[in-house]
Coordinates of C-alpha atoms and ligand atoms in Angstrom, one line a residue:
M1223 CA 181.2 104.3 112.4
E1224 CA 181.0 100.6 113.2
Q1225 CA 180.4 98.2 110.2
C1226 CA 177.0 96.8 109.8
R1227 CA 176.8 93.2 108.5
T1228 CA 173.0 92.8 108.4
T1229 CA 170.1 95.1 107.6
I1230 CA 169.1 94.6 111.3
E1231 CA 172.5 95.8 112.5
A1232 CA 172.0 98.9 110.3
L1233 CA 168.5 99.5 111.7
R1234 CA 169.7 99.0 115.3
R1235 CA 172.6 101.4 114.7
A1236 CA 170.3 104.1 113.4
V1237 CA 167.8 103.5 116.2
T1238 CA 170.6 103.7 118.8
H1239 CA 172.3 106.8 117.5
A1240 CA 169.4 108.8 116.2
P1241 CA 166.0 107.3 117.1
E1242 CA 164.0 110.4 116.1
R1243 CA 165.8 110.9 112.8
L1244 CA 163.4 110.9 109.8
F1245 CA 163.7 107.5 108.0
L1246 CA 160.8 107.6 105.6
T1247 CA 158.1 109.9 104.2
F1248 CA 155.2 108.7 102.2
E1249 CA 152.2 110.8 101.1
E1250 CA 151.0 112.5 104.3
K1251 CA 152.9 110.1 106.7
S1252 CA 156.4 110.1 108.1
F1253 CA 158.3 107.6 110.2
S1254 CA 161.4 108.1 112.4
Y1255 CA 163.9 105.3 112.7
A1256 CA 162.4 104.4 116.1
A1257 CA 158.8 104.3 114.7
M1258 CA 159.8 102.1 111.8
A1259 CA 161.7 99.8 114.1
A1260 CA 158.6 99.4 116.3
A1261 CA 156.5 98.7 113.3
A1262 CA 159.0 96.1 112.1
A1263 CA 158.8 94.5 115.6
R1264 CA 155.0 94.2 115.2
W1265 CA 155.4 92.7 111.8
M1266 CA 157.9 90.2 113.2
A1267 CA 155.4 89.2 115.9
Q1268 CA 152.6 88.8 113.3
L1269 CA 154.8 86.6 111.2
R1270 CA 155.8 84.5 114.2
N1271 CA 152.1 84.1 115.1
V1272 CA 151.3 82.5 111.8
G1273 CA 154.2 80.1 112.1
V1274 CA 157.1 81.8 110.2
E1275 CA 160.5 80.7 111.5
Y1276 CA 164.1 81.6 111.0
G1277 CA 165.1 80.8 107.4
D1278 CA 161.5 80.6 106.1
R1279 CA 160.7 82.5 102.9
V1280 CA 158.1 85.3 103.0
A1281 CA 156.9 86.8 99.8
L1282 CA 156.3 90.5 99.6
Y1283 CA 153.6 91.1 96.8
L1284 CA 153.1 94.7 97.7
E1285 CA 153.3 98.1 96.0
N1286 CA 155.6 100.8 97.4
T1287 CA 154.2 101.8 100.8
P1288 CA 155.6 102.1 104.3
A1289 CA 154.1 98.7 105.0
F1290 CA 156.5 97.2 102.5
V1291 CA 159.5 98.7 104.5
A1292 CA 158.1 97.6 107.8
A1293 CA 157.4 94.1 106.6
Y1294 CA 160.8 93.8 104.9
L1295 CA 162.5 94.7 108.2
G1296 CA 160.1 92.5 110.2
I1297 CA 160.9 89.5 108.1
H1298 CA 164.6 90.2 108.7
L1299 CA 164.2 90.7 112.4
L1300 CA 162.9 87.1 112.5
G1301 CA 165.8 85.9 110.5
A1302 CA 163.5 84.9 107.6
I1303 CA 164.1 85.5 103.9
V1304 CA 162.4 88.1 101.8
V1305 CA 161.1 87.1 98.4
P1306 CA 160.1 90.4 96.6
V1307 CA 157.5 89.8 93.9
N1308 CA 156.6 92.4 91.2
I1309 CA 153.0 93.3 91.7
Q1310 CA 152.4 93.2 88.0
Y1311 CA 153.2 89.4 87.9
R1312 CA 150.3 87.2 87.0
Q1313 CA 149.5 83.6 87.1
T1314 CA 152.6 82.2 85.3
E1315 CA 155.1 84.1 87.3
L1316 CA 153.3 83.8 90.6
Q1317 CA 152.8 80.1 90.4
H1318 CA 156.5 79.5 89.7
I1319 CA 157.9 81.9 92.3
L1320 CA 155.6 81.0 95.1
H1321 CA 156.0 77.3 94.6
D1322 CA 159.8 77.4 93.9
S1323 CA 160.5 79.5 96.9
E1324 CA 158.0 77.6 99.1
A1325 CA 156.9 80.8 100.6
R1326 CA 155.5 80.2 104.1
A1327 CA 153.6 83.5 104.0
I1328 CA 152.7 86.0 101.3
I1329 CA 152.1 89.6 102.2
V1330 CA 149.6 91.4 100.0
G1331 CA 148.0 94.9 99.8
D1332 CA 144.4 94.1 98.7
Q1333 CA 141.8 91.5 97.9
E1334 CA 142.6 91.6 94.2
H1335 CA 146.1 90.5 94.8
A1336 CA 145.0 87.9 97.3
D1337 CA 142.7 86.5 94.7
L1338 CA 145.7 86.2 92.2
I1339 CA 147.6 84.4 94.9
H1340 CA 144.7 82.0 95.5
Q1341 CA 144.6 81.3 91.7
A1342 CA 148.3 80.5 91.7
K1343 CA 147.5 77.8 94.3
A1344 CA 150.2 79.0 96.6
L1345 CA 150.5 77.1 99.8
G1346 CA 151.7 80.0 102.0
R1347 CA 149.5 81.9 104.4
I1348 CA 148.2 85.2 103.0
I1349 CA 148.6 88.2 105.2
F1350 CA 147.1 91.6 104.4
A1351 CA 149.3 94.6 105.0
S1352 CA 146.5 96.2 106.9
E1353 CA 146.7 93.5 109.6
V1354 CA 149.7 95.2 111.1
T1355 CA 149.4 98.8 112.3
L1356 CA 152.4 101.0 111.6
E1357 CA 151.3 103.9 113.7
G1358 CA 151.6 104.6 117.4
G1359 CA 155.2 103.9 118.2
G1360 CA 155.4 101.1 120.7
A1361 CA 158.1 98.7 121.8
L1362 CA 161.4 98.5 119.9
P1363 CA 162.6 95.1 118.8
D1364 CA 164.5 93.0 121.4
W1365 CA 167.0 92.1 118.6
T1366 CA 167.3 88.5 119.9
T1367 CA 166.3 86.8 116.7
A1368 CA 168.4 88.9 114.4
P1369 CA 170.0 87.1 111.5
A1370 CA 173.6 86.0 111.2
P1371 CA 175.6 87.9 108.6
D1372 CA 175.9 84.9 106.3
A1373 CA 172.1 84.2 106.5
I1374 CA 170.2 84.5 103.3
A1375 CA 168.4 87.9 103.4
L1376 CA 166.7 88.0 100.0
I1377 CA 165.9 85.7 97.1
G1378 CA 165.5 87.9 94.0
Y1379 CA 163.8 86.1 91.1
T1380 CA 165.6 87.0 87.9
S1381 CA 164.4 86.1 84.4
G1382 CA 165.8 82.7 83.4
T1383 CA 167.2 81.5 80.1
T1384 CA 164.9 78.5 80.3
G1385 CA 161.8 80.7 80.6
R1386 CA 161.5 80.0 84.3
S1387 CA 163.1 82.5 86.6
K1388 CA 165.8 81.6 89.0
G1389 CA 166.0 82.8 92.6
A1390 CA 169.3 84.6 93.3
M1391 CA 170.2 84.2 97.0
L1392 CA 171.7 87.3 98.5
T1393 CA 173.1 87.2 102.1
H1394 CA 173.0 90.0 104.6
T1395 CA 176.7 90.4 104.0
N1396 CA 176.1 90.8 100.3
L1397 CA 173.5 93.5 100.8
M1398 CA 175.5 95.5 103.4
A1399 CA 178.9 95.1 101.6
N1400 CA 177.2 96.6 98.5
S1401 CA 175.6 99.4 100.5
A1402 CA 178.9 100.2 102.0
A1403 CA 180.5 100.4 98.6
V1404 CA 177.7 102.4 97.0
T1405 CA 177.4 104.9 99.8
Q1406 CA 181.1 105.5 99.9
A1407 CA 181.3 105.9 96.1
W1408 CA 178.4 108.3 95.9
R1409 CA 179.3 110.2 99.1
W1410 CA 175.9 109.3 100.5
T1411 CA 175.4 110.4 104.2
E1412 CA 172.7 110.7 106.8
R1413 CA 172.1 114.3 105.5
D1414 CA 170.8 112.9 102.2
R1415 CA 167.2 112.7 101.2
L1416 CA 166.5 110.3 98.4
L1417 CA 163.4 110.6 96.2
L1418 CA 162.5 107.0 95.4
T1419 CA 159.9 106.3 92.8
L1420 CA 161.4 103.0 91.7
P1421 CA 159.5 99.9 92.7
L1422 CA 160.8 98.3 95.9
F1423 CA 160.3 94.8 94.6
H1424 CA 163.4 95.0 92.4
I1425 CA 167.0 95.4 93.3
H1426 CA 167.4 98.9 92.0
G1427 CA 164.7 100.3 94.4
L1428 CA 165.4 97.9 97.3
G1429 CA 169.1 97.0 97.2
V1430 CA 170.3 100.4 96.3
G1431 CA 167.6 102.9 97.4
L1432 CA 166.2 101.4 100.5
N1433 CA 169.2 99.6 101.8
G1434 CA 171.5 102.6 101.1
T1435 CA 169.1 104.8 103.1
L1436 CA 169.1 102.4 106.0
F1437 CA 172.9 102.0 105.9
T1438 CA 173.5 105.7 106.1
A1439 CA 170.6 106.4 108.4
G1440 CA 169.4 108.9 105.8
T1441 CA 165.9 109.8 104.7
V1442 CA 163.9 108.3 101.8
D1443 CA 160.9 110.1 100.3
L1444 CA 159.1 107.1 99.0
R1445 CA 156.5 107.3 96.2
R1446 CA 153.9 104.8 95.1
S1447 CA 155.1 105.1 91.5
F1448 CA 156.9 107.4 89.1
N1449 CA 155.2 110.5 87.7
A1450 CA 157.4 113.1 85.9
A1451 CA 155.3 116.1 87.0
D1452 CA 155.3 115.1 90.7
V1453 CA 159.1 114.5 90.6
L1454 CA 159.8 117.9 89.1
D1455 CA 157.5 119.5 91.7
T1456 CA 159.4 117.7 94.4
F1457 CA 162.8 118.8 93.1
A1458 CA 161.4 122.4 93.1
R1459 CA 160.7 122.3 96.8
G1460 CA 164.5 122.0 97.4
M1461 CA 164.4 119.3 100.1
T1462 CA 165.6 116.3 98.0
T1463 CA 169.3 115.7 97.4
M1464 CA 169.3 112.5 95.2
F1465 CA 167.2 110.8 92.6
F1466 CA 167.7 107.3 91.2
G1467 CA 166.0 106.2 88.0
V1468 CA 165.9 104.1 84.9
P1469 CA 166.5 105.8 81.5
T1470 CA 162.8 105.9 80.6
M1471 CA 162.3 108.1 83.7
Y1472 CA 165.0 110.5 82.6
T1473 CA 163.5 110.8 79.1
R1474 CA 160.1 111.6 80.7
L1475 CA 161.7 114.2 83.0
I1476 CA 163.3 115.8 80.0
A1477 CA 159.9 116.0 78.1
E1478 CA 158.2 117.4 81.2
A1479 CA 160.9 120.0 81.8
R1480 CA 160.7 121.1 78.1
R1481 CA 156.9 121.4 78.4
R1482 CA 157.2 123.6 81.4
R1483 CA 159.9 125.8 79.9
S1484 CA 157.8 126.3 76.8
E1485 CA 155.0 127.5 79.0
G1486 CA 157.5 130.0 80.6
R1487 CA 157.6 128.0 83.9
S1488 CA 160.9 127.4 85.7
V1489 CA 162.5 124.1 86.3
R1490 CA 164.5 124.1 89.6
V1491 CA 166.7 121.4 91.1
D1492 CA 168.4 123.6 93.7
G1493 CA 168.9 121.1 96.5
M1494 CA 169.9 118.2 94.2
R1495 CA 173.4 116.9 94.3
L1496 CA 173.2 113.5 92.5
F1497 CA 171.1 111.9 89.7
V1498 CA 171.8 108.2 89.1
S1499 CA 170.7 106.1 86.1
G1500 CA 170.8 102.3 85.7
S1501 CA 169.1 99.0 84.9
A1502 CA 169.2 99.7 81.1
P1503 CA 171.5 101.7 78.8
L1504 CA 171.3 105.5 79.1
S1505 CA 171.8 107.0 75.7
P1506 CA 174.5 109.7 75.4
Q1507 CA 171.7 111.9 73.8
T1508 CA 169.6 111.6 77.0
F1509 CA 172.7 112.3 79.1
A1510 CA 173.4 115.5 77.0
E1511 CA 169.8 116.7 77.0
F1512 CA 169.5 116.3 80.7
E1513 CA 172.7 118.2 81.3
E1514 CA 171.6 121.0 79.1
L1515 CA 168.2 121.3 80.8
F1516 CA 169.1 120.5 84.4
G1517 CA 172.8 121.4 84.7
H1518 CA 173.7 118.0 86.1
R1519 CA 175.7 115.1 84.6
I1520 CA 173.8 111.9 85.3
L1521 CA 175.9 109.3 87.0
E1522 CA 175.4 106.0 85.2
R1523 CA 176.0 102.7 87.0
Y1524 CA 175.6 99.0 86.2
G1525 CA 174.0 96.3 88.3
M1526 CA 172.1 93.0 88.4
T1527 CA 169.8 91.1 90.8
E1528 CA 172.7 88.6 91.5
T1529 CA 175.2 91.3 92.4
I1530 CA 173.4 94.4 93.2
M1531 CA 175.7 97.2 92.0
N1532 CA 178.9 96.4 90.0
L1533 CA 180.3 99.4 88.2
T1534 CA 179.9 103.1 88.5
N1535 CA 181.0 106.3 86.9
P1536 CA 183.0 108.4 89.4
Y1537 CA 181.4 110.9 91.7
D1538 CA 184.2 113.3 91.5
G1539 CA 186.0 112.4 88.2
E1540 CA 184.6 112.4 84.7
R1541 CA 181.1 110.9 84.2
R1542 CA 181.6 109.6 80.7
P1543 CA 178.4 109.2 78.7
G1544 CA 177.8 105.8 77.1
T1545 CA 179.9 104.1 79.8
V1546 CA 179.1 102.5 83.2
G1547 CA 182.4 103.5 84.8
M1548 CA 184.6 101.2 87.0
P1549 CA 184.2 98.8 89.9
F1550 CA 182.9 100.1 93.2
P1551 CA 185.4 100.1 96.1
G1552 CA 186.3 96.6 97.2
Q1553 CA 185.0 95.0 94.0
E1554 CA 186.6 93.6 90.8
A1555 CA 185.5 93.4 87.2
R1556 CA 187.2 92.2 84.0
I1557 CA 186.5 91.2 80.4
I1558 CA 187.0 87.7 79.2
D1559 CA 186.9 86.0 75.8
V1560 CA 183.5 84.4 75.4
R1561 CA 185.0 81.2 73.9
T1562 CA 188.4 80.7 75.6
R1563 CA 187.2 82.2 79.0
Q1564 CA 190.6 83.9 79.3
P1565 CA 191.0 87.7 80.2
L1566 CA 191.1 90.0 77.2
P1567 CA 193.3 93.2 76.9
D1568 CA 191.7 96.6 77.1
G1569 CA 189.6 97.7 74.1
E1570 CA 188.5 94.2 73.2
I1571 CA 184.9 93.1 73.6
G1572 CA 184.0 90.0 75.7
E1573 CA 181.9 88.9 78.6
I1574 CA 182.0 91.0 81.8
Q1575 CA 182.9 89.0 84.9
V1576 CA 182.7 90.4 88.5
R1577 CA 183.9 89.3 91.9
G1578 CA 183.6 90.6 95.4
P1579 CA 181.6 90.6 98.6
H1580 CA 178.5 91.8 96.8
V1581 CA 178.2 88.8 94.6
F1582 CA 175.3 86.4 95.5
V1583 CA 176.0 82.9 96.9
G1584 CA 174.0 80.9 94.3
Y1585 CA 170.6 80.2 92.8
W1586 CA 168.0 78.8 95.2
R1587 CA 167.8 75.0 94.9
N1588 CA 169.6 75.1 91.6
P1589 CA 173.2 73.9 92.0
Q1590 CA 173.6 73.3 88.3
A1591 CA 172.8 76.9 87.4
T1592 CA 175.0 78.1 90.3
A1593 CA 177.9 76.0 89.0
E1594 CA 177.5 77.4 85.5
A1595 CA 177.4 81.0 86.8
F1596 CA 180.9 81.0 88.4
D1597 CA 184.3 80.0 87.2
A1598 CA 187.0 78.1 89.2
D1599 CA 188.4 81.4 90.6
G1600 CA 185.0 82.6 91.9
W1601 CA 184.3 85.1 89.0
F1602 CA 180.6 85.5 88.2
N1603 CA 179.6 85.4 84.6
T1604 CA 177.3 88.4 84.1
G1605 CA 176.1 87.4 80.6
D1606 CA 176.7 91.0 79.6
L1607 CA 179.2 92.0 76.9
G1608 CA 181.5 94.9 76.9
W1609 CA 185.0 96.3 76.9
R1610 CA 187.3 98.3 79.1
S1611 CA 189.1 101.5 78.1
S1612 CA 192.8 101.9 78.9
D1613 CA 191.8 104.4 81.6
G1614 CA 189.5 101.9 83.3
Y1615 CA 186.0 102.8 82.0
F1616 CA 183.7 99.9 81.1
T1617 CA 181.2 100.1 78.2
I1618 CA 178.4 97.6 77.8
T1619 CA 177.9 96.7 74.2
G1620 CA 175.3 93.9 74.3
R1621 CA 174.2 90.7 76.0
A1622 CA 175.5 87.2 75.7
R1623 CA 172.0 85.9 76.7
E1624 CA 168.7 86.6 75.1
L1625 CA 167.1 89.4 77.1
I1626 CA 164.8 92.3 76.3
I1627 CA 165.1 95.3 78.6
S1628 CA 162.0 97.5 78.4
G1629 CA 161.9 100.6 80.6
G1630 CA 164.3 98.8 83.0
Y1631 CA 162.2 95.7 83.3
N1632 CA 163.7 92.4 82.0
I1633 CA 161.8 90.2 79.7
Y1634 CA 163.0 86.8 78.6
P1635 CA 161.7 86.0 75.1
R1636 CA 161.3 82.3 76.0
E1637 CA 158.8 83.1 78.7
V1638 CA 156.6 85.0 76.3
E1639 CA 157.1 82.4 73.6
E1640 CA 155.9 79.7 76.0
V1641 CA 152.7 81.5 76.8
L1642 CA 151.9 82.4 73.2
Q1643 CA 152.7 78.8 72.2
E1644 CA 149.8 77.6 74.4
H1645 CA 147.3 79.6 72.3
P1646 CA 145.5 77.3 69.8
A1647 CA 145.9 79.7 66.9
V1648 CA 149.7 79.7 67.3
A1649 CA 151.7 77.1 65.4
E1650 CA 155.1 78.6 65.9
V1651 CA 156.4 81.7 67.6
A1652 CA 159.6 83.7 68.2
V1653 CA 159.8 86.7 70.4
V1654 CA 162.5 89.4 69.9
G1655 CA 163.3 92.9 71.1
S1656 CA 163.0 95.9 68.8
P1657 CA 164.3 99.5 69.5
D1658 CA 161.8 101.8 71.1
A1659 CA 162.1 105.5 71.8
E1660 CA 160.3 105.5 75.1
F1661 CA 161.3 102.1 76.7
G1662 CA 164.6 101.4 75.0
E1663 CA 163.3 98.1 73.6
Q1664 CA 159.9 96.7 72.9
V1665 CA 158.6 93.2 72.7
V1666 CA 157.7 91.9 69.2
A1667 CA 156.3 88.4 68.4
V1668 CA 156.6 86.7 65.1
V1669 CA 153.8 84.2 64.8
V1670 CA 153.1 81.4 62.4
P1671 CA 149.3 81.0 62.8
T1672 CA 147.3 77.7 62.6
T1673 CA 144.4 79.6 61.1
Q1674 CA 143.8 80.9 57.5
T1675 CA 142.6 84.3 58.7
T1676 CA 144.3 86.4 61.3
D1677 CA 141.5 89.0 61.7
G1678 CA 141.5 90.1 65.3
L1679 CA 144.2 87.7 66.3
E1680 CA 146.8 90.2 67.1
Q1681 CA 144.8 91.8 69.9
E1682 CA 143.6 88.4 71.1
L1683 CA 147.2 87.2 71.5
I1684 CA 148.2 90.4 73.2
D1685 CA 145.3 90.0 75.7
W1686 CA 146.2 86.3 76.1
C1687 CA 149.6 87.4 77.3
R1688 CA 148.3 90.2 79.5
T1689 CA 146.2 87.9 81.6
R1690 CA 148.9 85.3 82.1
L1691 CA 152.0 87.5 82.5
A1692 CA 153.0 90.9 83.8
S1693 CA 151.4 93.4 81.3
Y1694 CA 154.8 94.9 80.4
K1695 CA 155.8 91.6 78.9
K1696 CA 153.0 91.5 76.3
P1697 CA 154.0 92.0 72.7
R1698 CA 153.5 95.6 71.4
R1699 CA 153.4 94.2 67.9
I1700 CA 152.7 90.8 66.3
I1701 CA 153.9 90.0 62.9
F1702 CA 152.3 87.1 61.1
A1703 CA 154.6 84.9 58.9
T1704 CA 154.3 81.7 57.0
A1705 CA 157.4 80.2 58.5
L1706 CA 160.3 81.1 60.9
P1707 CA 163.8 81.3 59.6
R1708 CA 165.7 78.3 60.9
N1709 CA 169.3 77.1 60.6
A1710 CA 170.3 73.6 59.6
L1711 CA 169.9 72.5 63.2
G1712 CA 166.3 73.8 63.3
K1713 CA 167.2 76.7 65.6
V1714 CA 165.3 80.0 65.0
Q1715 CA 167.7 82.6 63.5
K1716 CA 166.7 85.6 65.5
H1717 CA 169.2 87.9 63.8
I1718 CA 167.2 87.4 60.6
L1719 CA 164.0 88.2 62.4
H1720 CA 165.5 91.4 63.7
H1721 CA 166.2 92.5 60.1
Q1722 CA 162.7 91.5 59.0
I1723 CA 161.1 93.5 61.8
Q1724 CA 163.2 96.6 61.1
S1725 CA 162.2 96.5 57.4
S1726 CA 158.5 95.8 58.2
R1727 CA 158.1 99.1 60.2
Ligands
MLC36 C1 154.8 100.0 82.3 N1 154.4 99.5 81.1 C2 155.5 99.1 80.4 C3 156.6 99.3 81.2 N2 156.1 99.9 82.4 N3 155.6 98.5 79.2 C4 156.8 98.2 78.8 N4 157.9 98.4 79.5 C5 157.8 99.0 80.8 N5 158.9 99.2 81.5 C6 153.0 99.3 80.6 C7 152.1 98.6 81.6 O1 152.2 97.2 81.4 C8 150.8 99.2 81.3 O2 150.2 98.5 80.1 C9 151.1 100.6 80.9 O3 152.5 100.6 80.5 C10 150.9 101.6 82.1 O4 151.5 101.1 83.2 P1 152.1 102.0 84.4 O5 152.6 101.2 85.5 O6 151.2 103.1 84.6 O7 153.4 102.5 83.6 P2 154.4 103.7 84.0 O8 154.1 104.2 85.4 O9 154.4 104.6 82.9 O10 155.8 102.8 84.1 C11 156.9 103.2 83.4 C12 158.1 103.1 84.4 C13 158.2 101.7 84.9 C14 159.4 103.4 83.6 C15 158.0 104.1 85.5 O11 158.3 100.8 83.9 C16 159.2 101.5 86.0 O12 159.1 101.8 87.1 N6 160.4 100.9 85.6 C17 161.5 100.6 86.5 C18 161.7 99.1 86.6 C19 162.8 98.8 87.6 O13 162.8 99.2 88.7 N7 163.8 98.1 87.1 C20 165.0 97.8 87.9 C21 165.2 96.2 87.9 S1 166.7 95.8 88.8 P3 148.7 98.2 80.0 O14 148.5 97.8 78.6 O15 148.4 97.1 81.0 O16 148.0 99.5 80.3 C22 167.9 95.9 87.6 C23 169.3 95.8 88.1 C24 169.9 97.2 88.0 O17 167.7 96.0 86.5 O18 171.0 97.4 87.4 O19 169.2 98.1 88.5
AMP37 P1 168.2 92.2 86.4 O1 168.3 90.8 86.0 O2 166.7 92.7 86.4 O3 168.8 92.5 87.6 O4 168.8 93.1 85.3 C1 170.2 93.2 85.1 C2 170.6 93.5 83.7 O5 170.3 94.9 83.5 C3 172.1 93.5 83.5 O6 172.6 92.2 83.3 C4 172.3 94.4 82.3 O7 172.0 93.6 81.1 C5 171.2 95.4 82.5 N1 171.8 96.7 83.0 C6 171.8 97.1 84.3 N2 172.4 98.4 84.3 C7 172.7 98.7 83.1 C8 173.3 99.8 82.4 N3 173.7 100.9 83.1 N4 173.5 99.8 81.1 C9 173.1 98.7 80.4 N5 172.5 97.6 80.9 C10 172.3 97.6 82.2

């Protein structure tokens, strides 16, 4: 099989070898590779009509639908750059991402989302997904505008330590090198049918799920969102071979399977050959419960927006719970001392660094952040802490940066703090993560109020966040305090807050 260096080469390969093979199913619709390529060609024409050119950024503010896939490929056919935007993002995130990326066009699904884009005062042209028909076949692309392998394919905005997210630039080579590694490691072929309930606007759904399907010319059964009962019903039909999810999805599948068993109903996963978990730590307990109920050992892997997939438990060897395995083929990973930046021996905890063709080329218009992210030998500092066993398995133990991961979504405390700080009743605020059975971690804000009474203030502050940020970033709890614990330099001592929160439960 010839190597593909761009998503468009992968699409072209699939269309040339197997035009009628099933690429995507969604609700009542299905698309062959040829049909999707024709739809992508129409998207390309539409984008060109509104003035989008090679190298321009096009934001995709769309939920999971076939239009997302057609537009994604249409943007690439034109050699333009995809900027996926979480549809839960509100004013604060939208304003930053759309202005920072200077998106030339923004593709939306409905009027409500168009209104949010207007409110964010974005300069790009709004295009409704319904403006381009996906049906009816039609002419295939002429491939003449296809991007170069080293062209930027995607800018993935990732939560920033400063409170403003940074755009990680991934080239087509990055995407396809990672897809080659992932598909090889997981024995993914054109015979696979992936059930994809993850959102396409993040790297897990897009970089692993969609690109892997395209790379193998396999089939993806795309869903608008995750629903445990639907997923189990789908497994029972026996057509699906793979499922990728975040740990919260697995705990919900376990709960749903138990409910069914207790009602005397069967839980069947006959056609399934692989369950993958990532984006957040999978607890050994979830791993064991899933194995007991479903008879499968979940394969846990570790990735990031900047690098797509880094480490994976083996397909054939031991899938060791609590670990994220070893580097994918063609990639490297190591542990370094956080202070001296020198490699550490096995068994010692330090920062995880990775290197290889999958690693992004830098942050969009942010040379300083790019310089800080890499060392002189080209190793990327992941900001995650962990250790390596003598037989090569990596375990993640924590994070060098402040980050809350809730249900696989990343939340930077600083971003929530900045929004809360703007409320007139907030004198001081610190946001931390607290353990949560369903989402892994939950957002908790400790607030020093300006007012004497705090009646009704907790809900008011939660609603304040909900209208300005993605709803999953809002605090689940607000604790009022008379002061924040600070060190001699005036920095908030978050470890003390963690203890206080635990004891206040
Ligand atoms: C939804 N809600 C959450 C939440 N998801 N709150 C905290 N954490 C979450 N993860 C809240 C909503 O804000 C809303 O609140 C309410 O729950 C209902 O929303 P919903 O959309 O109906 O929720 P649900 O469908 O239950 O979503 C749960 C989920 C979802 C687990 C299916 O969170 C999800 O799809 N997570 C996957 C995220 C992902 O793809 N991450 C990968 C990033 S890439 P209200 O109050 O408004 O009603 C990456 C790299 C790598 O990390 O390695 O993969
Ligand atoms: P994002 O910035 O959204 O791409 O999220 C990447 C972060 O998710 C990583 O830096 C890790 O902190 C975390 N992550 C991804 N996979 C895992 C995993 N299997 N276990 C623990 N953390 C993970």
